[in-house]
């Protein structure tokens, strides 16, 4: 938080020419929130991975600080010094952080054992699909922002149900796959040296792939469909330990994407949006002031930042449209440079690998799948959006976890972290301590669960 | 299930590795290209981050920058409106810059190599000092006069130009082109306002953006007789030598007779060269030109500066505002033989002869300056942001010597006679000796004639203090007299302005 406070101070120094007396307040507010969360974790999940919370807190703090910096730049110079800490996007983000952390703490309270969630797997799966579908069936004026139908908008308030659906669907995947594990991994036919699963076992994969394509078509959102699909294929792979699933998934995905590109170029219609994005990706400078404007400005922002960045508050991130949202990484990149961005990426990587580690260490298959799936999904999301803005892959509208403005994304990702915390708590809990259902009675020296055999739960 | 989990971990590592590699590509390898991209608005913001220096004429700022409080911190403003427009040009946000604003852009913006020391100092002190200041050679008073007199000319002419130079140094004292344009809306930060203003000026059939004093050529009419007279003086004709004249003369190959502007002008068969110049005798100069031959006339014109394609007016050492080449044009038959008819017409500044107002001022200036033509310039001095350090001081340079001192003296006497006894009397200035030559040039059969005046002023000691050329486009009869009157006023103002030098 000292880092976040220093960031705030530099921003003010650069934008206002002076540091106001209140520069530390957003950082202090965040500090209090995260301290509260830390105490909750100490109480509810004492063995949880200690690296997760600080890492997430750093990202969240940088996000709030940068959004506040955007507010300061947007405000009239006369109002800058008096900008209240809960004013503007940055202030709202601060409030959302508070709400999200409380929600995550609430989840830790309710969910004392992650395996309990598996009881509601089908409900969650259904809820997930419904959440994904809602914006697609809602009329455009309730669900469409900037051409993408991802939202539920009521009055001035909007949420992105897809963000939450991610969690619900993953729990369902994990549960389904744990049940079908043997049959998926054993019953297969060998064609051309690759093990292919039987058609009826393939059904759910195709089903989810179709759902993600439907999402793509109706909600014009490639990013989300890619995310769900990747999430599903990876959980399937972890569950079955069969590379063939990855191959099938990749072939289906690239086939689908290429088909959508070709269809978009010829038929148009619902695929036109994807075709446009692919065209922009191939050559953003073809129409630098028109369709390619955002990507071009994002690249120019990153390039202008260079190695060291222009310094917090000294860049011109407002040149980039939607910098508070999809392009926040480009905006931050202009000001903290390659070195700063690398640090942020490493923090993300740390969270993802710690999540995977929790999956490795936890004993039950369901926990492994949930932790592995969630951690991978988080990493994939970062890859999709950061790859998108840096022209590595076609741009898809995704939020940057913990950085982008927006309550839905923030809350969903904090819930994700809460689940990871819970699972890592279970994974690192000594066998002879704690009163959870996972604990075995025993009197010997504390036995870590790392080496314990995998336990398969059966409903 | 741990093995695939570990592999997933590796996959995530690879994905992040790709991101990292790609960011390296963008932020390190391509950084410069992106940073300086035309599409990068940050370049502009940075450019407007520092206060642009002033451009000054005679101690008065004619281009300044004021703070806006907007994203682009400073807005360029031109207090003189259209008065200095053709000299200064303009520095727009969205269009190409022109004039001195373009020539001295690096220095004004503070990015020039000369100001490197200042920038380094600023880095340590944290000051955001402004760019350097450009001091013009323009005399405020002469420019004011030229602008007012041209705009309110008594012939009611809408298009024209005036330029005055100091014959001893080449310093431009006044430079006005009419119609003018207001550079202020062009420098507006609202790009729509700027574009609209530019389109309006650009589509105006009168061409307000044209710098007529430097880049437009017109037939010079009788002012060209000074060149022919110079050639004659160098080829055995004295100022009192009698040359053939007459009320009308028909060149050998042509059926069209050349006449004088009025029946009262040189009707006698022979007049002295002096009188021919004073009265502006067409028949005399037509015959003189034919006798000298096309090559001699063309060569003399070239020595005065005709046909020079690369002359610029700005700093003396380097580039500046481009000056269109004045041309004597073709005086021959298509088969290459001599065409006396064309040569006769050319000798009185018609046919294909074309001249810029600057060239006219240079001719008058070199006559006044004992035959030495100085290279014209607009930038007198470059002052650092602190206004004490000087980075450039104009060191006048001779451009060429078209005539010897003796020939120059003779020409001088003849031109003084034009103002004293002839067609240029309205250019006279109390207390100074003024010389000049008027010109009335046919533009097209159905259009009014252009009125010209080239002239100079000498102080009591015989030193040349100002040379001028005024051109009134399609001014009709009496246009050259009006041009002479304006020329006199401009020179008078230039002489009176002590701060102008």
mmCIF file of C-alpha atoms in Angstrom, chain B residues 21-231:
data_model
loop_
_atom_site.group_PDB
_atom_site.id
_atom_site.type_symbol
_atom_site.label_atom_id
_atom_site.label_comp_id
_atom_site.label_asym_id
_atom_site.label_seq_id
_atom_site.Cartn_x
_atom_site.Cartn_y
_atom_site.Cartn_z
ATOM 1 C CA UNK B 21 8.205 -10.991 -25.538
ATOM 2 C CA UNK B 22 5.514 -9.064 -27.395
ATOM 3 C CA UNK B 23 5.643 -6.170 -24.934
ATOM 4 C CA UNK B 24 9.395 -6.077 -25.403
ATOM 5 C CA UNK B 25 8.858 -5.895 -29.122
ATOM 6 C CA UNK B 26 6.413 -2.987 -28.765
ATOM 7 C CA UNK B 27 7.954 -1.033 -25.945
ATOM 8 C CA UNK B 28 11.594 -1.487 -26.749
ATOM 9 C CA UNK B 29 12.068 -2.324 -30.406
ATOM 10 C CA UNK B 30 9.153 -0.413 -31.935
ATOM 11 C CA UNK B 31 8.991 2.285 -29.262
ATOM 12 C CA UNK B 32 10.620 5.035 -31.303
ATOM 13 C CA UNK B 33 8.502 4.326 -34.325
ATOM 14 C CA UNK B 34 5.305 4.459 -32.278
ATOM 15 C CA UNK B 35 6.443 7.437 -30.240
ATOM 16 C CA UNK B 36 7.016 9.529 -33.344
ATOM 17 C CA UNK B 37 4.088 8.203 -35.312
ATOM 18 C CA UNK B 38 1.949 10.714 -37.152
ATOM 19 C CA UNK B 39 -1.070 9.248 -35.436
ATOM 20 C CA UNK B 40 0.370 9.862 -32.000
ATOM 21 C CA UNK B 41 -1.398 12.821 -30.432
ATOM 22 C CA UNK B 42 1.173 12.785 -27.619
ATOM 23 C CA UNK B 43 3.756 14.297 -29.950
ATOM 24 C CA UNK B 44 1.538 17.301 -30.362
ATOM 25 C CA UNK B 45 0.709 17.578 -26.703
ATOM 26 C CA UNK B 46 4.420 17.536 -25.960
ATOM 27 C CA UNK B 47 4.999 20.181 -28.600
ATOM 28 C CA UNK B 48 2.471 22.476 -26.956
ATOM 29 C CA UNK B 49 3.818 21.715 -23.515
ATOM 30 C CA UNK B 50 6.486 24.405 -23.746
ATOM 31 C CA UNK B 51 5.700 28.022 -24.467
ATOM 32 C CA UNK B 52 6.625 28.797 -28.042
ATOM 33 C CA UNK B 53 8.873 31.799 -28.450
ATOM 34 C CA UNK B 54 7.775 35.137 -29.852
ATOM 35 C CA UNK B 55 8.331 36.463 -33.317
ATOM 36 C CA UNK B 56 8.998 40.170 -33.076
ATOM 37 C CA UNK B 57 9.202 43.081 -35.464
ATOM 38 C CA UNK B 58 10.645 46.372 -34.280
ATOM 39 C CA UNK B 59 10.356 45.414 -30.612
ATOM 40 C CA UNK B 60 6.714 44.364 -30.885
ATOM 41 C CA UNK B 61 5.623 40.743 -30.657
ATOM 42 C CA UNK B 62 3.707 39.816 -33.774
ATOM 43 C CA UNK B 63 3.352 36.131 -32.932
ATOM 44 C CA UNK B 64 2.926 35.087 -29.312
ATOM 45 C CA UNK B 65 1.718 32.136 -27.297
ATOM 46 C CA UNK B 66 -0.823 32.369 -24.517
ATOM 47 C CA UNK B 67 -1.758 29.779 -21.942
ATOM 48 C CA UNK B 68 -5.064 28.015 -22.531
ATOM 49 C CA UNK B 69 -5.634 25.719 -19.567
ATOM 50 C CA UNK B 70 -6.586 23.032 -22.088
ATOM 51 C CA UNK B 71 -4.873 19.840 -23.076
ATOM 52 C CA UNK B 72 -2.649 21.735 -25.485
ATOM 53 C CA UNK B 73 -1.186 24.141 -23.013
ATOM 54 C CA UNK B 74 -0.370 27.082 -25.280
ATOM 55 C CA UNK B 75 -2.254 28.662 -28.128
ATOM 56 C CA UNK B 76 -0.503 30.615 -30.850
ATOM 57 C CA UNK B 77 -1.893 34.061 -31.487
ATOM 58 C CA UNK B 78 -1.133 36.751 -34.035
ATOM 59 C CA UNK B 79 -1.991 40.198 -32.664
ATOM 60 C CA UNK B 80 -1.443 41.850 -36.039
ATOM 61 C CA UNK B 81 -4.078 39.740 -37.740
ATOM 62 C CA UNK B 82 -3.454 39.684 -41.469
ATOM 63 C CA UNK B 83 -0.816 42.432 -41.377
ATOM 64 C CA UNK B 84 2.151 40.070 -40.920
ATOM 65 C CA UNK B 85 0.405 36.949 -42.154
ATOM 66 C CA UNK B 86 2.536 36.409 -45.247
ATOM 67 C CA UNK B 87 5.780 36.841 -43.351
ATOM 68 C CA UNK B 88 4.921 34.858 -40.233
ATOM 69 C CA UNK B 89 2.835 32.170 -41.815
ATOM 70 C CA UNK B 90 1.001 30.226 -39.162
ATOM 71 C CA UNK B 91 1.487 27.316 -36.789
ATOM 72 C CA UNK B 92 -1.671 25.230 -36.867
ATOM 73 C CA UNK B 93 -2.490 22.154 -34.840
ATOM 74 C CA UNK B 94 -3.762 20.091 -37.728
ATOM 75 C CA UNK B 95 -2.359 21.656 -40.888
ATOM 76 C CA UNK B 96 1.125 22.203 -42.212
ATOM 77 C CA UNK B 97 2.922 25.219 -40.806
ATOM 78 C CA UNK B 98 4.216 27.957 -43.100
ATOM 79 C CA UNK B 99 6.313 31.119 -43.178
ATOM 80 C CA UNK B 100 8.751 32.040 -40.420
ATOM 81 C CA UNK B 101 6.789 29.764 -38.085
ATOM 82 C CA UNK B 102 7.928 26.891 -40.258
ATOM 83 C CA UNK B 103 11.453 28.133 -40.986
ATOM 84 C CA UNK B 104 12.336 28.782 -37.377
ATOM 85 C CA UNK B 105 10.109 26.098 -35.901
ATOM 86 C CA UNK B 106 12.897 24.320 -34.031
ATOM 87 C CA UNK B 107 14.165 27.480 -32.451
ATOM 88 C CA UNK B 108 10.719 28.827 -31.559
ATOM 89 C CA UNK B 109 9.702 25.467 -30.119
ATOM 90 C CA UNK B 110 12.903 25.257 -28.117
ATOM 91 C CA UNK B 111 13.916 21.960 -29.687
ATOM 92 C CA UNK B 112 16.737 23.317 -31.832
ATOM 93 C CA UNK B 113 20.258 22.068 -31.231
ATOM 94 C CA UNK B 114 21.312 25.606 -30.393
ATOM 95 C CA UNK B 115 19.034 25.551 -27.358
ATOM 96 C CA UNK B 116 20.291 22.196 -26.070
ATOM 97 C CA UNK B 117 22.081 23.914 -23.212
ATOM 98 C CA UNK B 118 18.851 25.553 -22.130
ATOM 99 C CA UNK B 119 16.996 22.276 -22.174
ATOM 100 C CA UNK B 120 19.648 20.599 -20.056
ATOM 101 C CA UNK B 121 19.511 23.480 -17.612
ATOM 102 C CA UNK B 122 15.725 23.137 -17.444
ATOM 103 C CA UNK B 123 16.073 19.474 -16.677
ATOM 104 C CA UNK B 124 17.955 20.332 -13.511
ATOM 105 C CA UNK B 125 16.052 23.407 -12.433
ATOM 106 C CA UNK B 126 12.682 21.883 -13.339
ATOM 107 C CA UNK B 127 11.670 25.097 -15.079
ATOM 108 C CA UNK B 128 9.552 24.894 -18.157
ATOM 109 C CA UNK B 129 11.096 27.775 -20.049
ATOM 110 C CA UNK B 130 9.797 28.866 -23.374
ATOM 111 C CA UNK B 131 11.321 28.479 -26.800
ATOM 112 C CA UNK B 132 13.620 31.057 -28.367
ATOM 113 C CA UNK B 133 12.544 34.346 -29.915
ATOM 114 C CA UNK B 134 12.902 35.354 -33.542
ATOM 115 C CA UNK B 135 13.518 39.027 -34.317
ATOM 116 C CA UNK B 136 12.507 40.058 -37.797
ATOM 117 C CA UNK B 137 14.194 42.696 -39.909
ATOM 118 C CA UNK B 138 10.750 44.146 -40.635
ATOM 119 C CA UNK B 139 10.217 47.767 -39.584
ATOM 120 C CA UNK B 140 6.929 47.964 -37.759
ATOM 121 C CA UNK B 141 6.247 51.430 -39.112
ATOM 122 C CA UNK B 142 7.025 50.552 -42.727
ATOM 123 C CA UNK B 143 4.917 47.403 -42.477
ATOM 124 C CA UNK B 144 2.009 49.367 -40.970
ATOM 125 C CA UNK B 145 2.248 51.919 -43.750
ATOM 126 C CA UNK B 146 2.535 49.338 -46.490
ATOM 127 C CA UNK B 147 -0.443 47.444 -45.125
ATOM 128 C CA UNK B 148 -2.661 50.509 -44.683
ATOM 129 C CA UNK B 149 -1.705 52.157 -47.977
ATOM 130 C CA UNK B 150 -2.174 48.995 -49.992
ATOM 131 C CA UNK B 151 -5.505 48.232 -48.394
ATOM 132 C CA UNK B 152 -6.794 51.777 -48.870
ATOM 133 C CA UNK B 153 -5.203 52.406 -52.261
ATOM 134 C CA UNK B 154 -6.865 55.140 -54.278
ATOM 135 C CA UNK B 155 -7.262 52.979 -57.340
ATOM 136 C CA UNK B 156 -9.553 50.617 -55.471
ATOM 137 C CA UNK B 157 -7.341 47.659 -56.354
ATOM 138 C CA UNK B 158 -7.998 44.376 -54.526
ATOM 139 C CA UNK B 159 -4.799 42.507 -55.346
ATOM 140 C CA UNK B 160 -1.240 43.651 -55.072
ATOM 141 C CA UNK B 161 1.986 43.510 -53.119
ATOM 142 C CA UNK B 162 4.634 45.757 -51.653
ATOM 143 C CA UNK B 163 8.126 45.014 -50.454
ATOM 144 C CA UNK B 164 10.812 47.310 -49.124
ATOM 145 C CA UNK B 165 14.435 46.411 -48.426
ATOM 146 C CA UNK B 166 17.425 48.198 -47.054
ATOM 147 C CA UNK B 167 19.715 48.397 -50.113
ATOM 148 C CA UNK B 168 22.872 48.457 -47.959
ATOM 149 C CA UNK B 169 22.099 45.232 -46.076
ATOM 150 C CA UNK B 170 19.265 43.391 -47.798
ATOM 151 C CA UNK B 171 17.123 43.541 -44.666
ATOM 152 C CA UNK B 172 13.469 43.347 -45.628
ATOM 153 C CA UNK B 173 11.780 46.449 -44.175
ATOM 154 C CA UNK B 174 8.218 45.685 -45.210
ATOM 155 C CA UNK B 175 6.489 42.808 -46.939
ATOM 156 C CA UNK B 176 2.766 42.884 -47.616
ATOM 157 C CA UNK B 177 0.608 40.867 -49.916
ATOM 158 C CA UNK B 178 -2.973 41.744 -50.651
ATOM 159 C CA UNK B 179 -5.531 40.316 -50.107
ATOM 160 C CA UNK B 180 -4.305 39.026 -46.754
ATOM 161 C CA UNK B 181 -5.614 36.370 -44.410
ATOM 162 C CA UNK B 182 -6.011 36.185 -40.663
ATOM 163 C CA UNK B 183 -3.752 33.419 -39.292
ATOM 164 C CA UNK B 184 -5.529 33.348 -35.933
ATOM 165 C CA UNK B 185 -8.400 31.006 -36.869
ATOM 166 C CA UNK B 186 -5.895 28.733 -38.616
ATOM 167 C CA UNK B 187 -4.038 28.260 -35.341
ATOM 168 C CA UNK B 188 -7.232 27.506 -33.451
ATOM 169 C CA UNK B 189 -7.014 24.392 -31.298
ATOM 170 C CA UNK B 190 -10.431 23.361 -32.532
ATOM 171 C CA UNK B 191 -9.332 21.527 -35.654
ATOM 172 C CA UNK B 192 -12.735 21.994 -37.267
ATOM 173 C CA UNK B 193 -12.475 25.771 -36.956
ATOM 174 C CA UNK B 194 -8.954 25.677 -38.367
ATOM 175 C CA UNK B 195 -9.876 23.418 -41.268
ATOM 176 C CA UNK B 196 -12.921 25.532 -42.123
ATOM 177 C CA UNK B 197 -10.822 28.706 -42.120
ATOM 178 C CA UNK B 198 -8.173 27.079 -44.265
ATOM 179 C CA UNK B 199 -10.702 25.816 -46.792
ATOM 180 C CA UNK B 200 -12.283 29.245 -46.985
ATOM 181 C CA UNK B 201 -8.931 30.907 -47.754
ATOM 182 C CA UNK B 202 -7.853 28.128 -50.045
ATOM 183 C CA UNK B 203 -10.990 28.331 -52.165
ATOM 184 C CA UNK B 204 -11.056 32.135 -52.332
ATOM 185 C CA UNK B 205 -10.485 33.015 -56.026
ATOM 186 C CA UNK B 206 -8.409 36.054 -54.973
ATOM 187 C CA UNK B 207 -5.842 33.726 -53.386
ATOM 188 C CA UNK B 208 -5.266 35.383 -49.998
ATOM 189 C CA UNK B 209 -2.776 32.678 -49.019
ATOM 190 C CA UNK B 210 -0.469 33.615 -51.907
ATOM 191 C CA UNK B 211 2.652 35.541 -51.008
ATOM 192 C CA UNK B 212 2.519 37.864 -53.998
ATOM 193 C CA UNK B 213 5.604 39.830 -53.002
ATOM 194 C CA UNK B 214 7.835 36.761 -53.272
ATOM 195 C CA UNK B 215 6.164 34.040 -55.228
ATOM 196 C CA UNK B 216 3.959 35.606 -57.898
ATOM 197 C CA UNK B 217 5.345 36.980 -61.147
ATOM 198 C CA UNK B 218 3.695 39.527 -63.445
ATOM 199 C CA UNK B 219 4.871 41.401 -66.565
ATOM 200 C CA UNK B 220 6.944 44.298 -65.168
ATOM 201 C CA UNK B 221 6.145 46.827 -67.866
ATOM 202 C CA UNK B 222 8.377 49.880 -68.069
ATOM 203 C CA UNK B 223 10.230 49.112 -64.844
ATOM 204 C CA UNK B 224 12.175 46.605 -66.970
ATOM 205 C CA UNK B 225 13.581 49.560 -68.936
ATOM 206 C CA UNK B 226 16.102 50.027 -66.123
ATOM 207 C CA UNK B 227 17.605 46.657 -67.041
ATOM 208 C CA UNK B 228 17.724 47.583 -70.743
ATOM 209 C CA UNK B 229 19.190 50.983 -69.868
ATOM 210 C CA UNK B 230 21.901 49.279 -67.829
ATOM 211 C CA UNK B 231 22.721 47.047 -70.775
#
